[in-house]
Tab-separated table of C-alpha atoms and ligand atoms in Angstrom:
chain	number	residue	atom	x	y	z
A	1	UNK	CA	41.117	52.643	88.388
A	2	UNK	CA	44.761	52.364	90.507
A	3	UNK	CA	46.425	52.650	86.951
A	4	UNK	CA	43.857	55.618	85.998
A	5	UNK	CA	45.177	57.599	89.156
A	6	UNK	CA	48.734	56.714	88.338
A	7	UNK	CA	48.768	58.158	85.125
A	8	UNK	CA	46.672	61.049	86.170
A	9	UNK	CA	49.361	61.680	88.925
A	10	UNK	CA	52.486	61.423	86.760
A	11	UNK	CA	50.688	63.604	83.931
A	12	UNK	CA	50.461	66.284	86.508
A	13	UNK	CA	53.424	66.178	88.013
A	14	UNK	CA	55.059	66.548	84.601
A	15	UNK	CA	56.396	64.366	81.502
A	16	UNK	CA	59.541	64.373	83.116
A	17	UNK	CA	58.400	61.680	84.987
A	18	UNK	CA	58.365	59.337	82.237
A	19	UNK	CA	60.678	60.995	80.093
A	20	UNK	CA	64.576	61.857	79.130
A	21	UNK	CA	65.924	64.842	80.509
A	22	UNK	CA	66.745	67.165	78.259
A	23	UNK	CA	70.718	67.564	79.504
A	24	UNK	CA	71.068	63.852	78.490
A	25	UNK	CA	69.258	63.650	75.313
A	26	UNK	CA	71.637	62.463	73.039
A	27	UNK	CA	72.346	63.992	69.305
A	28	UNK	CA	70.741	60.856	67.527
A	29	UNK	CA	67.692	61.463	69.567
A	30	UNK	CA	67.215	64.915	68.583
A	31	UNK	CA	67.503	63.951	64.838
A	32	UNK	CA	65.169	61.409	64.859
A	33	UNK	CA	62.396	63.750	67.363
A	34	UNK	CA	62.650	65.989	63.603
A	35	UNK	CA	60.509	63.130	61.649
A	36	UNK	CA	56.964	64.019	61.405
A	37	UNK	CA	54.450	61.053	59.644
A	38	UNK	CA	52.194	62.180	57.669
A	39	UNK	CA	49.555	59.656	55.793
A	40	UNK	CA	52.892	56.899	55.775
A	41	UNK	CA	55.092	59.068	54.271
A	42	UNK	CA	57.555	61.179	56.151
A	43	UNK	CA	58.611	64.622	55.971
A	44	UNK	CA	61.849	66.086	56.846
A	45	UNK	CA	62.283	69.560	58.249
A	46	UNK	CA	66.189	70.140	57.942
A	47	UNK	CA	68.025	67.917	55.302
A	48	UNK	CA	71.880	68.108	54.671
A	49	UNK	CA	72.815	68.089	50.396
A	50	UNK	CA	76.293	67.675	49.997
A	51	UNK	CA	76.892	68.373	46.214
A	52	UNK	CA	74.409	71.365	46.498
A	53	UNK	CA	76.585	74.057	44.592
A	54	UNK	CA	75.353	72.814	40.700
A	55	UNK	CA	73.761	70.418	39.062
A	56	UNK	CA	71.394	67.846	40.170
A	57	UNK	CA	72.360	68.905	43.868
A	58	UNK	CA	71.728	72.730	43.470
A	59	UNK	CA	68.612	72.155	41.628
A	60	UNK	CA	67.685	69.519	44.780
A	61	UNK	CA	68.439	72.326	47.087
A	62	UNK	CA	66.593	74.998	45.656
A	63	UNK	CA	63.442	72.577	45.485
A	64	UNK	CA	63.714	71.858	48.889
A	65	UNK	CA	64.364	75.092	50.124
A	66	UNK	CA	60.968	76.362	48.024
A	67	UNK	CA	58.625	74.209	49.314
A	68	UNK	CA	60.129	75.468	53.195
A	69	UNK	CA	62.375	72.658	54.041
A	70	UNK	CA	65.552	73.889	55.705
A	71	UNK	CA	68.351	73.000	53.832
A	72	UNK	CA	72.145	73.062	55.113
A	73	UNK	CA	75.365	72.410	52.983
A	74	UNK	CA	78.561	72.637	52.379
A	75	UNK	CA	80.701	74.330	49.424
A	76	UNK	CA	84.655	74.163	48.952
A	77	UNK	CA	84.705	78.323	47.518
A	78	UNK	CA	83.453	81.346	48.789
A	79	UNK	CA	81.423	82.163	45.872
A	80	UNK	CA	79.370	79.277	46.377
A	81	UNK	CA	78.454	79.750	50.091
A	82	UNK	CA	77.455	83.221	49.628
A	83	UNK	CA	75.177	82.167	46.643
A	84	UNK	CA	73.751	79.383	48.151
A	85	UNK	CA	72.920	81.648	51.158
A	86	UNK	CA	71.360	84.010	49.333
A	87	UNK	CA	68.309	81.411	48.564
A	88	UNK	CA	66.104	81.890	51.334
A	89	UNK	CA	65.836	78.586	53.521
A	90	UNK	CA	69.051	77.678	53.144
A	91	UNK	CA	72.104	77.689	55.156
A	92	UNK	CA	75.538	77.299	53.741
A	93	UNK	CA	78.973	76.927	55.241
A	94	UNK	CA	82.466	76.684	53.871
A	95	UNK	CA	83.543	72.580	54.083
A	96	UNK	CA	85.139	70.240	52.348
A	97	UNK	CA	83.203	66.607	51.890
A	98	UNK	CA	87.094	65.287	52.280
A	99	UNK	CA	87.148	67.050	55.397
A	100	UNK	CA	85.366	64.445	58.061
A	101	UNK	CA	84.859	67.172	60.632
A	102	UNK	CA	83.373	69.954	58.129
A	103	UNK	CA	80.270	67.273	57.294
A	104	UNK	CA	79.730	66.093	60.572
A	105	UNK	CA	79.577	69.561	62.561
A	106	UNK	CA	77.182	70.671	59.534
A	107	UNK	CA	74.719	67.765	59.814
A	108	UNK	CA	74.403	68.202	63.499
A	109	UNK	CA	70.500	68.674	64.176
A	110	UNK	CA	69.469	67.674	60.566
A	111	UNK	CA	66.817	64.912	59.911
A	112	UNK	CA	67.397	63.685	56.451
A	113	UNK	CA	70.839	63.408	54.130
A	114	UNK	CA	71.063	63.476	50.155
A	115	UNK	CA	74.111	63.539	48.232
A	116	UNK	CA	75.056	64.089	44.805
A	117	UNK	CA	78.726	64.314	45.508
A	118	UNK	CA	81.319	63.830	41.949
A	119	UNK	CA	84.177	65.058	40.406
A	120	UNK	CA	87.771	65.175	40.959
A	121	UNK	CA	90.207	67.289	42.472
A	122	UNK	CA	93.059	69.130	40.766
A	123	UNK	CA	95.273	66.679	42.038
A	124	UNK	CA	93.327	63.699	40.750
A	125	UNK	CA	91.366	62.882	43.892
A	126	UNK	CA	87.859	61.326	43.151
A	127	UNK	CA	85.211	62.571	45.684
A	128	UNK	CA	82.844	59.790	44.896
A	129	UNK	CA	83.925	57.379	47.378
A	130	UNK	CA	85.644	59.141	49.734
A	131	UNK	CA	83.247	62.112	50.320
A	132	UNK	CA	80.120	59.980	49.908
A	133	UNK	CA	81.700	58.034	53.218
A	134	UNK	CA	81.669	60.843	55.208
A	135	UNK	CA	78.998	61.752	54.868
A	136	UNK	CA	76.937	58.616	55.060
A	137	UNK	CA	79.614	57.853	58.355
A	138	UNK	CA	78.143	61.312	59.407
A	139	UNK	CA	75.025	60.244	58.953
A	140	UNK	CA	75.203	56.817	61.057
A	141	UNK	CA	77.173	58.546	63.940
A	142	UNK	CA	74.330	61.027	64.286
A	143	UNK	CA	71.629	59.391	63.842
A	144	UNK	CA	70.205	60.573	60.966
A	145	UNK	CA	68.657	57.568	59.449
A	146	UNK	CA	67.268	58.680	56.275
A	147	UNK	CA	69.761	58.808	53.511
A	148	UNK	CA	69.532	59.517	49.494
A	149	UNK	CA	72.729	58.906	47.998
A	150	UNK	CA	73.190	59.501	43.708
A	151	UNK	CA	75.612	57.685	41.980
A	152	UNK	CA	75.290	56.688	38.459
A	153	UNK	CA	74.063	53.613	36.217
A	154	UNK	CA	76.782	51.048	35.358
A	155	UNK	CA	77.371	50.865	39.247
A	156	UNK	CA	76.581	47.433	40.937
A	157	UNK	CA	74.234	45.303	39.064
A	158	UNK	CA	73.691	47.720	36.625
A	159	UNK	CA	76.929	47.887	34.751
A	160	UNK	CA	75.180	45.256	32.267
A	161	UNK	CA	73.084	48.334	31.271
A	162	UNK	CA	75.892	50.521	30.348
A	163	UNK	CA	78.218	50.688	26.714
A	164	UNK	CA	80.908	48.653	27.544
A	165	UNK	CA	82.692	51.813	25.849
A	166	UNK	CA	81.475	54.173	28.035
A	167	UNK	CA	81.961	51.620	31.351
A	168	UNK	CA	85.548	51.151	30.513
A	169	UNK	CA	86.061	55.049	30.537
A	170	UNK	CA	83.797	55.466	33.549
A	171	UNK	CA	84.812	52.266	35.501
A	172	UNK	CA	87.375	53.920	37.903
A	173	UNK	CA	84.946	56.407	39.156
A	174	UNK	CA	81.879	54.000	38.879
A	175	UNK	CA	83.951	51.473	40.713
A	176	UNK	CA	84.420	54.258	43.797
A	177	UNK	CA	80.545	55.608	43.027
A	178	UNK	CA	79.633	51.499	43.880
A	179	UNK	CA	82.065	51.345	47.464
A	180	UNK	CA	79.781	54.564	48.422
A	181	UNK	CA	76.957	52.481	48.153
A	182	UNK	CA	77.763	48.995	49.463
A	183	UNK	CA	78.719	50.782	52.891
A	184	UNK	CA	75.767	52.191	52.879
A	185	UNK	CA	73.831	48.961	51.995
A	186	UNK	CA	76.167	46.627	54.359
A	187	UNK	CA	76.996	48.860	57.489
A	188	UNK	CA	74.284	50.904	57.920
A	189	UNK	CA	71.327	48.242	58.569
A	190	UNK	CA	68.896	50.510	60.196
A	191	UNK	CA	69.429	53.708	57.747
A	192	UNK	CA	66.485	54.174	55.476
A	193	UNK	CA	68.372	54.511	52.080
A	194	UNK	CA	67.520	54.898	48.774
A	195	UNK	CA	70.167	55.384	45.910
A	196	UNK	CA	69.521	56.882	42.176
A	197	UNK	CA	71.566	55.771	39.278
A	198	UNK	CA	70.783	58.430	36.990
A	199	UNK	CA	71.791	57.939	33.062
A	200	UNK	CA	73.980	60.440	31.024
A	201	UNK	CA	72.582	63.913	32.141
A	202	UNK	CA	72.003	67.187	30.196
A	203	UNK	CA	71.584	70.523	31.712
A	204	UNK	CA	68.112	70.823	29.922
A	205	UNK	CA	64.922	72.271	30.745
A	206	UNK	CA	62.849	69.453	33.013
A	207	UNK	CA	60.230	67.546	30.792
A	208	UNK	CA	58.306	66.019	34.259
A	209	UNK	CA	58.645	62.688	32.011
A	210	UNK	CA	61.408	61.129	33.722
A	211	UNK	CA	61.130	57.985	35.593
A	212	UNK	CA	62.547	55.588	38.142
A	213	UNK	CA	62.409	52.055	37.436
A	214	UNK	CA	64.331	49.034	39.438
A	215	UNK	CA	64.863	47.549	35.561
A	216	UNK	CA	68.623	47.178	35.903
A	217	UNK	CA	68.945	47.660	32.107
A	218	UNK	CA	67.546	50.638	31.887
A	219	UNK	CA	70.052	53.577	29.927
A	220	UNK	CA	69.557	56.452	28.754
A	221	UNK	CA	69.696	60.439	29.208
A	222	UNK	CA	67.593	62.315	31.526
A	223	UNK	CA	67.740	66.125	32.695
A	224	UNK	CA	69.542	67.164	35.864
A	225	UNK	CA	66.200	69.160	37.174
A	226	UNK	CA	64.602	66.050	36.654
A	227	UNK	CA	66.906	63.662	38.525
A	228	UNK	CA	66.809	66.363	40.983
A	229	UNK	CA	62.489	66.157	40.980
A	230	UNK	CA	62.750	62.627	41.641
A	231	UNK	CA	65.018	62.466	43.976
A	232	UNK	CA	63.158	65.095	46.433
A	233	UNK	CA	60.017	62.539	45.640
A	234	UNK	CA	62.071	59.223	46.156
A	235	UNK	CA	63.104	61.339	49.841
A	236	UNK	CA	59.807	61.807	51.004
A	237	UNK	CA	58.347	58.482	49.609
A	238	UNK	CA	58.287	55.573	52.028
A	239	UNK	CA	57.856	53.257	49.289
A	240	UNK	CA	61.750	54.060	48.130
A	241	UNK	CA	62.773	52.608	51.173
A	242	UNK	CA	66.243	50.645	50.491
A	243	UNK	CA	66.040	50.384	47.225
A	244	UNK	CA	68.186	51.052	44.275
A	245	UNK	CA	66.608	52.953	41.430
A	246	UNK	CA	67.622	53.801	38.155
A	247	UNK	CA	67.031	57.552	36.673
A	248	UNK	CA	65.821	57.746	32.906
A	249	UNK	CA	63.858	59.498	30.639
A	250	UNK	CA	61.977	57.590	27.623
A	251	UNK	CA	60.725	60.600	26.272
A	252	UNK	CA	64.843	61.452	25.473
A	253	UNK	CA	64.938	57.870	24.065
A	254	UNK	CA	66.512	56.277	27.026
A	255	UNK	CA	65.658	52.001	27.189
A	256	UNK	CA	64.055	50.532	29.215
A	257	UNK	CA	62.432	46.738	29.527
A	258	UNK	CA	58.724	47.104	28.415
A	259	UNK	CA	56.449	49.948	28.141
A	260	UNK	CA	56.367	53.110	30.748
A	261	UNK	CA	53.938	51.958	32.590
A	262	UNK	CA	55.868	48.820	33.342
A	263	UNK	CA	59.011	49.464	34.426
A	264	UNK	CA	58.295	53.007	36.375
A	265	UNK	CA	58.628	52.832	40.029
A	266	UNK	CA	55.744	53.796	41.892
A	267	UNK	CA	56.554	56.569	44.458
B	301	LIG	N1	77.622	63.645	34.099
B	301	LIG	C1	76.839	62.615	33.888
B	301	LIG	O1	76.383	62.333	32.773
B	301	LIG	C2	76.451	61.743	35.072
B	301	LIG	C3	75.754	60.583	34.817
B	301	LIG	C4	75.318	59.816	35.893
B	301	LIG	C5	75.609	60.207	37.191
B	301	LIG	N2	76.341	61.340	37.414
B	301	LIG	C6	76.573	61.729	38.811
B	301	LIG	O2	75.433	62.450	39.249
B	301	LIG	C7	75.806	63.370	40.289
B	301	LIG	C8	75.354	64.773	39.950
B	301	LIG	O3	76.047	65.175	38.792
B	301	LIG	P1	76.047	66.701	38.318
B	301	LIG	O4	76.819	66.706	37.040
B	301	LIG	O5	74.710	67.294	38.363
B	301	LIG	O6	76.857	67.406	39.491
B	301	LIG	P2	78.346	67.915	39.463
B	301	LIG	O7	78.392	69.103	38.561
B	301	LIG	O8	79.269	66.764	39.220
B	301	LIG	O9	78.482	68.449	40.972
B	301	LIG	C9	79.071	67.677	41.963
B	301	LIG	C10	78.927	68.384	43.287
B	301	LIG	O10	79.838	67.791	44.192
B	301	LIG	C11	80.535	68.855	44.846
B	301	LIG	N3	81.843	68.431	45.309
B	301	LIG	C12	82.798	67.747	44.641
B	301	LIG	N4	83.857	67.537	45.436
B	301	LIG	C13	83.567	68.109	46.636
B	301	LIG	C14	84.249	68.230	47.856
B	301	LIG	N5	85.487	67.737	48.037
B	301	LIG	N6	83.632	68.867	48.888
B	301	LIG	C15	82.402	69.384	48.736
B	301	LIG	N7	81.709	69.322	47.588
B	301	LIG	C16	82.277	68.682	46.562
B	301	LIG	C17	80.652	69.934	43.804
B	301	LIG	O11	80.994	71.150	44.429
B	301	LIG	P3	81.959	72.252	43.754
B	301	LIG	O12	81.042	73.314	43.238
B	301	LIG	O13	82.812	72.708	44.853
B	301	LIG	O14	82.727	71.584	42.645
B	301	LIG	C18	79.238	69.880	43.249
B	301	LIG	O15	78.360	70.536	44.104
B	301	LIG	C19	77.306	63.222	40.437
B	301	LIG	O16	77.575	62.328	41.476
B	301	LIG	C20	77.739	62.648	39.098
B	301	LIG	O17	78.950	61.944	39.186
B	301	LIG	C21	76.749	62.106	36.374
């Protein structure tokens, strides 16, 4: 009854009682107060894409931004800002993912990270690691705890599944792709990451027949809207939780051990 009246009392005299106050709640809190559960699986309300200006990442972007997610991102040229800003949902800024400062200030308040960071600079400097660490340090020194990071097959323990042909062309920037995601594996131990190792992608038309599969083997092409389809389903999906998938599409040809309904990843 005593504890009855306690609770009673502090209820009425306000939450402050038990809780924070708001001058002192810290940035990491108010990213992780964004996570709703819903039925197990989470949903984000404000997710960062670095790599949103093409490809996998725009297409990303513009999914999440449709189905009312608030998206932020960065982009290196004008152009890209003001289109990305023109997509309703979505707020863009001029950065640079080599630029610590331009991630970190942009993330601020966000609840969920993906990137699809790649490519090189002018000068012959490879984004893949370098970018993909700030942003995942961005991540871990705001709190944001849920992370999606692409990188490509032959990385890690999949580089069995590529050509060695196309490894040895692709091993410099696979090699950086693979640092990205053992600092994510090995320093950020209570991040909820997933990463996708897409095969060779085309700028096709989705098929919706694309799969993720843990089959380290697995090669093949798939279709950058539907890398980008999986990936906003791998986000959302607490059963993606750190794992490393691979991205491929059978109905392209693409190999994988056993039949479809064997090696696909259940999201
Ligand atoms: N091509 C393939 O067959 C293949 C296969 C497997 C995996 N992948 C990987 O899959 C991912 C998606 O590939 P994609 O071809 O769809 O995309 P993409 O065309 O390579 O786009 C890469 C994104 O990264 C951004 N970016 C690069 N450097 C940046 C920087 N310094 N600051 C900010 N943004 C920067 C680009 O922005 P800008 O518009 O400013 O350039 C662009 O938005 C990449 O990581 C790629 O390496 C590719």
């Amino acid at each position: 009854m005593l504890r009855v009246l306690f609770l009673a009392l502090c209820l009425s005299s306000g939450a402050a009682f038990f809780s924070t106050p708001a001058s002192v709640v810290s940035r990491k809190q108010v990213s992780r107060l964004f996570v709703e559960q819903v039925e197990g699986n989470p949903t984000y309300k404000k997710v960062f894409v670095a790599g949103g200006t093409k490809g996998v990442g725009k297409c990303v972007v513009e999914s999440l931004a449709s189905s009312g997610t608030q998206v932020v991102c960065v982009a290196r040229s004008d152009t890209s800002v003001t289109d990305l800003n023109t997509i309703e949902n979505v707020l863009c800024h001029k950065g640079d993912a080599f630029d610590y400062k331009s991630i970190e200030d942009n993330m601020w308040g966000c609840d969920a990270v993906i990137t699809t960071l790649g490519g090189t600079t002018e000068e012959g400097k490879r984004v893949d690691y370098e970018g993909n660490n700030n942003v995942i340090e961005a991540a871990g020194i705001l709190g944001v705890t849920r992370v999606v990071l692409v990188t490509s097959i032959g990385c890690g323990d999949s580089k069995d599944a590529a050509p060695p042909a196309v490894f040895e062309a692709l091993k410099d920037v696979l090699s950086d792709k693979e640092k990205a995601e053992r600092v994510l594996q090995r320093y950020y131990t209570n991040t909820n990451w997933t990463i996708i190792r897409p095969g060779g992608l085309k700028s096709e038309k989705m098929t919706g027949k694309a799969i993720l599969t843990e089959d380290k083997l697995a090669i093949g092409s798939i279709h950058r809207e539907d890398v980008a389809d999986l990936v906003v389903k791998a986000l959302k999906s607490s059963s993606t939780k750190k794992k490393i998938l691979s991205a491929v599409d059978m109905s392209l040809g693409s190999n994988v051990g056993g039949e479809r309904e064997v090696a696909e990843f259940q999201l």
